[in-house]
Structure formats: structure tokens, C-alpha cells
C-alpha positions as YAML, in Angstrom:
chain: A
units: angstrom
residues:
- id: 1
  name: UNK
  ca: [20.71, 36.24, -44.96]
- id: 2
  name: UNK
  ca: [23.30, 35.85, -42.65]
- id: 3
  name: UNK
  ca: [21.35, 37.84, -39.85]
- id: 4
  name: UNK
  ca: [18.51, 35.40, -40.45]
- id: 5
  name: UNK
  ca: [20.99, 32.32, -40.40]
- id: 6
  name: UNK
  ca: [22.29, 33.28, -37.02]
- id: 7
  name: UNK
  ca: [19.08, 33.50, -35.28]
- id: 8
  name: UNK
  ca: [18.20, 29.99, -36.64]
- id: 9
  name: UNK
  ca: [21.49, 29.17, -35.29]
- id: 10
  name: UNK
  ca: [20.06, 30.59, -31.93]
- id: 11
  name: UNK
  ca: [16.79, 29.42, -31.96]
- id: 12
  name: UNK
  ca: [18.39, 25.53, -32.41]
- id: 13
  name: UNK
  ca: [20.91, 25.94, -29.47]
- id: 14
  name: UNK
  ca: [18.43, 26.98, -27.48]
- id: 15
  name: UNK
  ca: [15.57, 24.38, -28.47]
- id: 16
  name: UNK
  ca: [18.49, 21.84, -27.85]
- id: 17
  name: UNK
  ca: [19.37, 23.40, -24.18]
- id: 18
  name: UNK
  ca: [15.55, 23.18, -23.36]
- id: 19
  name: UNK
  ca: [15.47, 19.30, -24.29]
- id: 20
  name: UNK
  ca: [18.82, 18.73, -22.21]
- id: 21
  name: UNK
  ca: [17.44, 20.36, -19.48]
- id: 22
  name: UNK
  ca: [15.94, 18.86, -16.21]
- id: 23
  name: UNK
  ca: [12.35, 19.05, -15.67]
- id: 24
  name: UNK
  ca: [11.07, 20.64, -12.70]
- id: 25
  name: UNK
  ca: [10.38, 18.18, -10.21]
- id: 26
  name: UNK
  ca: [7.26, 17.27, -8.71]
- id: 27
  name: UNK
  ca: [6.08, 14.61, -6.49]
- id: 28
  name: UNK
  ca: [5.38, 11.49, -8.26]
- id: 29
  name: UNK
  ca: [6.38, 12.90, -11.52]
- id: 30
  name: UNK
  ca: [9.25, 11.43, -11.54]
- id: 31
  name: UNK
  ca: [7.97, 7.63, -11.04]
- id: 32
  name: UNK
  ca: [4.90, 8.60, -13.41]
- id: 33
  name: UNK
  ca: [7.73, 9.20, -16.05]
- id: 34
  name: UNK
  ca: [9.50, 6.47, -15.52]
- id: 35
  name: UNK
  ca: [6.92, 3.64, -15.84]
- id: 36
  name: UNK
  ca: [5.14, 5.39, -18.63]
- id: 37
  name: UNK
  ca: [7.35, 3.72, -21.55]
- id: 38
  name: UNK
  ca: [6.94, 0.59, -19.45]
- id: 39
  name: UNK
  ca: [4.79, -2.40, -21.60]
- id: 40
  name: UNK
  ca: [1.70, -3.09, -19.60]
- id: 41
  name: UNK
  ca: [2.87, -6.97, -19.89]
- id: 42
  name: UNK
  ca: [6.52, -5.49, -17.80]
- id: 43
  name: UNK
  ca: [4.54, -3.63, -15.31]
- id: 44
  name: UNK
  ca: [2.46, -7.24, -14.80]
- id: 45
  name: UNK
  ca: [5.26, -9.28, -13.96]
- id: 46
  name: UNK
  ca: [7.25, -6.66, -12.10]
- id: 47
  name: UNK
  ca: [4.09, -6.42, -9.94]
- id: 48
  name: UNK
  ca: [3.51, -9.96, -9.12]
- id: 49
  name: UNK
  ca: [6.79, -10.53, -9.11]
- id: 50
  name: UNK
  ca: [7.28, -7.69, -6.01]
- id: 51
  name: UNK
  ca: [3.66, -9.39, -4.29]
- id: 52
  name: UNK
  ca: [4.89, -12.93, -4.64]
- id: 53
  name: UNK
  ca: [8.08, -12.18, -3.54]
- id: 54
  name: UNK
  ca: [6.79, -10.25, -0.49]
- id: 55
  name: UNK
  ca: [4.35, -12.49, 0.45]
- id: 56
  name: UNK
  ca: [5.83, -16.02, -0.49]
- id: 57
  name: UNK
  ca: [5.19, -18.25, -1.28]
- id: 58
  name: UNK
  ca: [1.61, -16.77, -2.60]
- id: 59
  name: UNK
  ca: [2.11, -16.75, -6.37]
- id: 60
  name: UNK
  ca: [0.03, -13.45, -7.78]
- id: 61
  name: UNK
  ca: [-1.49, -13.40, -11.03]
- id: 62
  name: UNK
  ca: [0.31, -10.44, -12.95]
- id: 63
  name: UNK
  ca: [-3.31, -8.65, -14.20]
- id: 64
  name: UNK
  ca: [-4.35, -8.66, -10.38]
- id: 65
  name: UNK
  ca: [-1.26, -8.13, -9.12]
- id: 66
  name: UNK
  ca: [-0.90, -5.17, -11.13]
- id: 67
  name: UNK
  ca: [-4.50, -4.06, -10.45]
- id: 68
  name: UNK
  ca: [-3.41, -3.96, -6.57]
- id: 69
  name: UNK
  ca: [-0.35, -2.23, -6.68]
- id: 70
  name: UNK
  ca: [-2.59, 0.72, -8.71]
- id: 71
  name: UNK
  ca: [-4.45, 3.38, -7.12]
- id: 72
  name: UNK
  ca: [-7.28, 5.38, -8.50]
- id: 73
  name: UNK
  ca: [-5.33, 8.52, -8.29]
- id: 74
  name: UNK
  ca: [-2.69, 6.80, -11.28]
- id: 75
  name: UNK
  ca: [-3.84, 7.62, -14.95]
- id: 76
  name: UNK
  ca: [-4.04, 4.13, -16.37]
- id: 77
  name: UNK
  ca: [-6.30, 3.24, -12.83]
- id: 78
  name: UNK
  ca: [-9.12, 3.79, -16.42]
- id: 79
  name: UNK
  ca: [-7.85, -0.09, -16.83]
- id: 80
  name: UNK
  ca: [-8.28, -0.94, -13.93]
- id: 81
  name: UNK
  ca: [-7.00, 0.24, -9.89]
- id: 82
  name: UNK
  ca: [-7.33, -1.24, -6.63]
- id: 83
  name: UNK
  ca: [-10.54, 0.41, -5.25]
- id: 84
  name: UNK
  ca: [-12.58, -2.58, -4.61]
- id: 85
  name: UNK
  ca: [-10.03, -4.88, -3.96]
- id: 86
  name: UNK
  ca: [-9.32, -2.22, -0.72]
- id: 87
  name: UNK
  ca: [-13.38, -1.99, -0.01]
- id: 88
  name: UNK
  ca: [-12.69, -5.65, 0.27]
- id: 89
  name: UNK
  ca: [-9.75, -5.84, 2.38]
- id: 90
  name: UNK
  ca: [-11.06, -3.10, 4.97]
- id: 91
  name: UNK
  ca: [-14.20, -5.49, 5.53]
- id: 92
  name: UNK
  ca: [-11.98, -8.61, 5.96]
- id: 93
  name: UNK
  ca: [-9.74, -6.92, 8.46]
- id: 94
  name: UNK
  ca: [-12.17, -5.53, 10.31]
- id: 95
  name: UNK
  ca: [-14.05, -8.51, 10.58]
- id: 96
  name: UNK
  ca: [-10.99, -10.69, 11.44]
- id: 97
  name: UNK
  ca: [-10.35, -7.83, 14.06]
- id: 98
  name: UNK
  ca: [-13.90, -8.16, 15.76]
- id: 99
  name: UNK
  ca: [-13.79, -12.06, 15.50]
- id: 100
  name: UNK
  ca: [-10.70, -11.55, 17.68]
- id: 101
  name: UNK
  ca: [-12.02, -9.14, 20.35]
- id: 102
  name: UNK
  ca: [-15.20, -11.42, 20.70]
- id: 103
  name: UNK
  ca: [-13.33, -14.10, 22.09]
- id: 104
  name: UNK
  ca: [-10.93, -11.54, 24.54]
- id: 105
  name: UNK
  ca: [-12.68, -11.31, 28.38]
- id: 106
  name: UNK
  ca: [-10.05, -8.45, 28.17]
- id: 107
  name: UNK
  ca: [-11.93, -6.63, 25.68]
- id: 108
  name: UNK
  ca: [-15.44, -7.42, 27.13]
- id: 109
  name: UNK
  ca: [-15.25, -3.61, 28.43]
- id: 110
  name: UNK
  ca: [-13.97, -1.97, 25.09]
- id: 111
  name: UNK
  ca: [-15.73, -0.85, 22.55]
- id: 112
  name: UNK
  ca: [-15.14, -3.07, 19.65]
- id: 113
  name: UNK
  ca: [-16.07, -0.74, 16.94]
- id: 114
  name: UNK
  ca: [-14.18, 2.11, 18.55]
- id: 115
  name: UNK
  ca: [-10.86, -0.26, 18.14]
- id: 116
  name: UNK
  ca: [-11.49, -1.08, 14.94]
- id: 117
  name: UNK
  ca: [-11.38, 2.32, 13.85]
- id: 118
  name: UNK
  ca: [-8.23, 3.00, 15.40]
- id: 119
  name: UNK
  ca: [-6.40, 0.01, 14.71]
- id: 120
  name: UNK
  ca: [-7.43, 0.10, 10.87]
- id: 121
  name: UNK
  ca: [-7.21, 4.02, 9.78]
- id: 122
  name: UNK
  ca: [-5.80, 3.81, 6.30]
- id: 123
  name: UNK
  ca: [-2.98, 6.43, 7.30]
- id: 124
  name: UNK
  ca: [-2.37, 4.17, 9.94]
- id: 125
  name: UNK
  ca: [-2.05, 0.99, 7.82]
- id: 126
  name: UNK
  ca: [0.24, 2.96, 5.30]
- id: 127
  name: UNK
  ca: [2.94, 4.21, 8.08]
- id: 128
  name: UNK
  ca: [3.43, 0.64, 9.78]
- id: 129
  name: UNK
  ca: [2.34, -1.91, 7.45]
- id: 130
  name: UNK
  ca: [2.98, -0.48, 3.85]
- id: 131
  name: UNK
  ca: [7.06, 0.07, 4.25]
- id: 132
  name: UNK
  ca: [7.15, -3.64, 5.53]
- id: 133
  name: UNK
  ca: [5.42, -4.34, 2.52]
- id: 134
  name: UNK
  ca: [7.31, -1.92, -0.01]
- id: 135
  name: UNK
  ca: [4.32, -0.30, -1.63]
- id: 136
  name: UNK
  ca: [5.86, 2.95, -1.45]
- id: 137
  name: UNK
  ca: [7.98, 2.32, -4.31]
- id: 138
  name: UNK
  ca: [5.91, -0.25, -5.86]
- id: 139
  name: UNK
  ca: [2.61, 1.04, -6.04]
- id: 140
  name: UNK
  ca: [1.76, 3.20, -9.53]
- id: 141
  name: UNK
  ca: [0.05, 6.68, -7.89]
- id: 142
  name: UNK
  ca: [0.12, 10.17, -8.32]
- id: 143
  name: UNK
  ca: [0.57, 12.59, -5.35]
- id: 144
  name: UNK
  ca: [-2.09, 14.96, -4.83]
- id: 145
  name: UNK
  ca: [-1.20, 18.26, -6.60]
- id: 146
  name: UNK
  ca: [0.26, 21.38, -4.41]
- id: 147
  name: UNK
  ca: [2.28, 19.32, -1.79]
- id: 148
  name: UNK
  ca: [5.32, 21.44, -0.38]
- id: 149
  name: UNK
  ca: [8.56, 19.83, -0.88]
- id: 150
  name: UNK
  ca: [10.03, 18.43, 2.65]
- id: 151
  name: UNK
  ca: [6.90, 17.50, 3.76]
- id: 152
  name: UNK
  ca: [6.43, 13.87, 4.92]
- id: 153
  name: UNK
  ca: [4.44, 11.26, 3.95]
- id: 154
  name: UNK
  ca: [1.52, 11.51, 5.81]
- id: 155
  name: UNK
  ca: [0.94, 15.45, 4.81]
- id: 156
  name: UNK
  ca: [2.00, 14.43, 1.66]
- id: 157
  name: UNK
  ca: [-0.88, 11.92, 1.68]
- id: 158
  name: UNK
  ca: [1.32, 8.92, 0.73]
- id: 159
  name: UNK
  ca: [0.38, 7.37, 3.88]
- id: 160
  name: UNK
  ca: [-2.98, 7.29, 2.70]
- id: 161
  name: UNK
  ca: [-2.40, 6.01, -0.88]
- id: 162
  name: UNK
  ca: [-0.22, 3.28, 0.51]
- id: 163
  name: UNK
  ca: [-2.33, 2.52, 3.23]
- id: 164
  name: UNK
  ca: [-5.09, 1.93, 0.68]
- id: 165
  name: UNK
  ca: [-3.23, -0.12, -1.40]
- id: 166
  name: UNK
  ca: [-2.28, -2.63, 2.08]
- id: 167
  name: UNK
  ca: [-6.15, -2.97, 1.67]
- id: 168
  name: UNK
  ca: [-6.23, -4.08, -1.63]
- id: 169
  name: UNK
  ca: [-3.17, -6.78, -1.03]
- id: 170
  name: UNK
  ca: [-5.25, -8.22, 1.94]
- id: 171
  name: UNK
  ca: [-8.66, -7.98, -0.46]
- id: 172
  name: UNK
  ca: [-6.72, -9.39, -3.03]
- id: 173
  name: UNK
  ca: [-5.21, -11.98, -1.02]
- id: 174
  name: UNK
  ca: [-8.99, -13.28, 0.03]
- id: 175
  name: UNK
  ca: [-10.38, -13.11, -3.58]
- id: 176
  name: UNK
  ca: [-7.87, -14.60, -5.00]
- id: 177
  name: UNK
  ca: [-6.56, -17.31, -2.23]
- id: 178
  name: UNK
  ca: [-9.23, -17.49, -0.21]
- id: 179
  name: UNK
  ca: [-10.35, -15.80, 3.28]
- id: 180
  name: UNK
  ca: [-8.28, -18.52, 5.49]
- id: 181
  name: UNK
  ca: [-5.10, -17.40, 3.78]
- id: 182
  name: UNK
  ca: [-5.96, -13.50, 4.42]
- id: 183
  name: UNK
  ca: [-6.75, -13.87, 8.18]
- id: 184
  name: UNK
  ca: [-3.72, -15.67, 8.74]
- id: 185
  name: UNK
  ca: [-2.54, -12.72, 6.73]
- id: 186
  name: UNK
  ca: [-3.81, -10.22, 8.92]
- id: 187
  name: UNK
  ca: [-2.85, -11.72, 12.22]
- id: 188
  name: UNK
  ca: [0.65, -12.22, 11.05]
- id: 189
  name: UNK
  ca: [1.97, -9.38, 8.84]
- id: 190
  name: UNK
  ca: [-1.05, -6.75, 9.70]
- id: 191
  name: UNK
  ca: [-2.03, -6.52, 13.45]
- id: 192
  name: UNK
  ca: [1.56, -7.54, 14.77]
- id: 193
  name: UNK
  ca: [2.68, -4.05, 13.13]
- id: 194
  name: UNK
  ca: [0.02, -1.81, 14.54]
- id: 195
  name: UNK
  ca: [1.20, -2.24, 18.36]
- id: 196
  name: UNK
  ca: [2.35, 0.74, 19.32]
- id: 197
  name: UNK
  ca: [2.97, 1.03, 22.96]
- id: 198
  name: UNK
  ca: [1.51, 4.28, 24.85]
- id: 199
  name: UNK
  ca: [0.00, 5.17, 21.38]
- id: 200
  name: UNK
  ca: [-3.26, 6.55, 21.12]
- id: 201
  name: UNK
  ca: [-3.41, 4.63, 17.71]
- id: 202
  name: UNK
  ca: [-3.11, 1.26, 17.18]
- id: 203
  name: UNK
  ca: [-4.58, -1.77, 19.42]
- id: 204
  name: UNK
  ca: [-4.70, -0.68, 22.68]
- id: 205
  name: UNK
  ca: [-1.88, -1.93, 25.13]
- id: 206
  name: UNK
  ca: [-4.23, -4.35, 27.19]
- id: 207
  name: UNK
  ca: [-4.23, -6.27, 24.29]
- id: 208
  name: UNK
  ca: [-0.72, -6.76, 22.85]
- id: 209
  name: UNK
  ca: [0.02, -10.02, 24.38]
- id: 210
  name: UNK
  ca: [-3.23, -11.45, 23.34]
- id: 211
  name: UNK
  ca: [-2.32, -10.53, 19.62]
- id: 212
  name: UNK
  ca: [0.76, -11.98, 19.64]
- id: 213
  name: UNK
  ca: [-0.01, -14.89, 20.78]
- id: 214
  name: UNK
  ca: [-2.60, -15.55, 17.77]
- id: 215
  name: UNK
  ca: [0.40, -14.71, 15.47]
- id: 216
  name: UNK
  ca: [2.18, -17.44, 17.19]
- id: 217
  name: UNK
  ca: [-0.42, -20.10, 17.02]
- id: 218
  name: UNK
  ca: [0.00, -19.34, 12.73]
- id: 219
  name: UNK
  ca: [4.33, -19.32, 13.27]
- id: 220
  name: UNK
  ca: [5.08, -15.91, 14.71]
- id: 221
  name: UNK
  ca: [5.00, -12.87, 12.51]
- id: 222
  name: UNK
  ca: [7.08, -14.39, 9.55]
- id: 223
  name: UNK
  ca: [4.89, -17.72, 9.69]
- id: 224
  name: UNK
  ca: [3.93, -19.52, 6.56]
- id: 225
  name: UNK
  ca: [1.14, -18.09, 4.96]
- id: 226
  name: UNK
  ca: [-0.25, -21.20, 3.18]
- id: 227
  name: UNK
  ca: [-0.86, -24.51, 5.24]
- id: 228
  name: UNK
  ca: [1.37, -27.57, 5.35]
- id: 229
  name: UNK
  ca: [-0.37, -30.36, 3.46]
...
């Protein structure tokens, strides 16, 4: 008996040394965990709260705001993620984009669908836009399985999550505020931060100042997003 009370002995100390220890980390585990005891009500207002902060003074509705800041790779994106919100938002930007190389005689020689393609790659759109934005942190998404520690974001694939989910803000911005408030949207918070001089990504240099200026007609790149009435 004693023999046999001693290994229980054992067997506790080490169950309770195997529930003290630290899980193995893995990317996105460790926000996965953290939000999974969250009430879906919490996660609501913390997302609108972080969108209508972010974007004042736009006031988000916490069931879309959370749908936005969700991407399909996140297990609750079952109730709902941010996939056609982003189908949305790629369409308004690009056609916001065109609208503005139509009217550019220094564009007349470009090809318009070639820029578009460079100026609004999702990778691209989630290493300029998405920090400025902080949907790194306050998007719900898991990273893809097998990453190597150290690597960065973009062979991580972060860039690509959070570049998706600057989609779904600017499709969610149309749907639920209308198209007027997403292209002034775009042209102040979106194109201003993908001109990147000598780049071969990005709006080509010929056409910084042009951009620019549009943000400036709306209040520069911090101008109001909803108009005076």
C-alpha cells in the first residue's frame, strides 16, 4: 500500500507540473487562446469600438464590426468572417482607382489595369495600410500551420490576412455608410499609403503628386471622413 500511495503521489505532482506548464507556442495560438473565453457580445464592442475609434467619427455596428475584423481562416468565421465584405472592398477600390486614372492626361499612356494590380495586391494593402489601421492585433485569424519562427509577416502570410481584412473595412465602410464615405476613404487613408518612391509596387511615381492632391481636396490624409452639414 504504501508503494501504491507513492506513485499516486507521483502521478499527481506530475499531472500538476503538466497543467503549470507553458504551452508550446505557435503562431496565433496565443491570441486564439486568449479571445476564446471572450463573450461574443465583448468581442462586438471591442471590435467596433477599435473601427470607430480608428476611423472616427464612423460609428460601427458591433455584429459588422466584428464580422470585419474576422477572417475565414478564424474558427468562429462559421458565424460569420469578412470574405464578402473584402470581395466588396477590392471592387470599390479598384474602381475608385480607375475613376482616378481616367481623369489623369498623365496616365493616358499607362495601363490602367496593370496599376491597379499593383497598387491593390492584398500583401501590399496589409504591409502599408493594415499597421496604420491596427488590424494586426485586432483582427481574430489563425496563421497558416508550419510557419518557422523569425519569419516576418509577409512569409508568415499575415500580410495577406491583414491585407484582406483592409478590404473588408473599406467594403464595410460602403455597405454600411455608403460608397461616398468609402472613396473619400480610399483617397485619404488607402492610396496616400501605397506611394512608395522607386518601388516597383505601389502607384507609380508619375503619379504621386496627382494623388495627393485628391487627398487634399477631402482635408489631407487625416481629413474628415463624413461631410460637414
Amino acid at each position: 500500500m504504501p508503494a501504491v500511495a507513492s506513485v499516486r503521489r507521483l502521478h499527481v505532482h506530475r499531472d500538476a507540473q503538466t497543467a503549470s506548464a507553458p504551452l508550446p507556442h505557435h503562431p496565433g495560438a496565443e491570441r486564439g487562446a486568449r479571445l476564446a473565453s471572450t463573450s461574443p457580445a465583448a468581442l462586438g464592442e471591442a471590435a467596433a469600438k477599435h473601427l470607430s475609434t480608428t476611423l472616427a467619427p464612423l460609428d460601427f455596428p458591433p455584429a459588422l464590426a466584428q464580422r470585419l475584423l474576422t477572417h475565414l481562416s478564424h474558427r468562429d468565421a462559421v458565424i460569420g468572417h469578412n470574405a464578402r465584405f473584402a470581395f466588396l472592398g477590392r471592387r470599390a477600390m479598384e474602381a475608385y482607382l480607375l475613376l482616378f486614372l481616367q481623369g489623369l492626361p498623365a496616365a493616358a499612356d499607362h495601363d490602367h489595369a496593370r496599376i491597379a494590380a499593383r497598387v491593390l495586391h492584398t500583401h501590399l494593402l496589409g504591409e502599408h495600410v493594415a499597421p496604420q489601421w491596427g488590424l494586426r492585433d485586432a483582427m481574430r485569424y489563425v496563421v497558416p500551420h508550419g510557419v518557422v519562427s523569425g519569419l516576418d509577416d509577409h512569409a508568415t502570410g499575415v500580410h495577406k490576412i491583414t491585407g484582406t481584412g483592409v478590404e473588408g473595412v473599406v467594403g464595410g465602410v460602403s455597405h454600411q455608410f455608403g460608397g461616398s464615405v468609402a472613396h473619400r476613404l480610399f483617397h485619404t487613408r488607402v492610396l496616400p499609403r501605397l506611394l512608395l518612391p522607386g518601388s516597383p509596387f505601389g502607384l507609380p511615381d508619375v503619379l504621386h503628386t496627382e494623388a495627393l492632391k485628391v487627398a487634399e481636396r477631402y482635408g489631407g490624409v487625416d481629413g474628415p471622413l463624413l461631410r460637414s452639414p
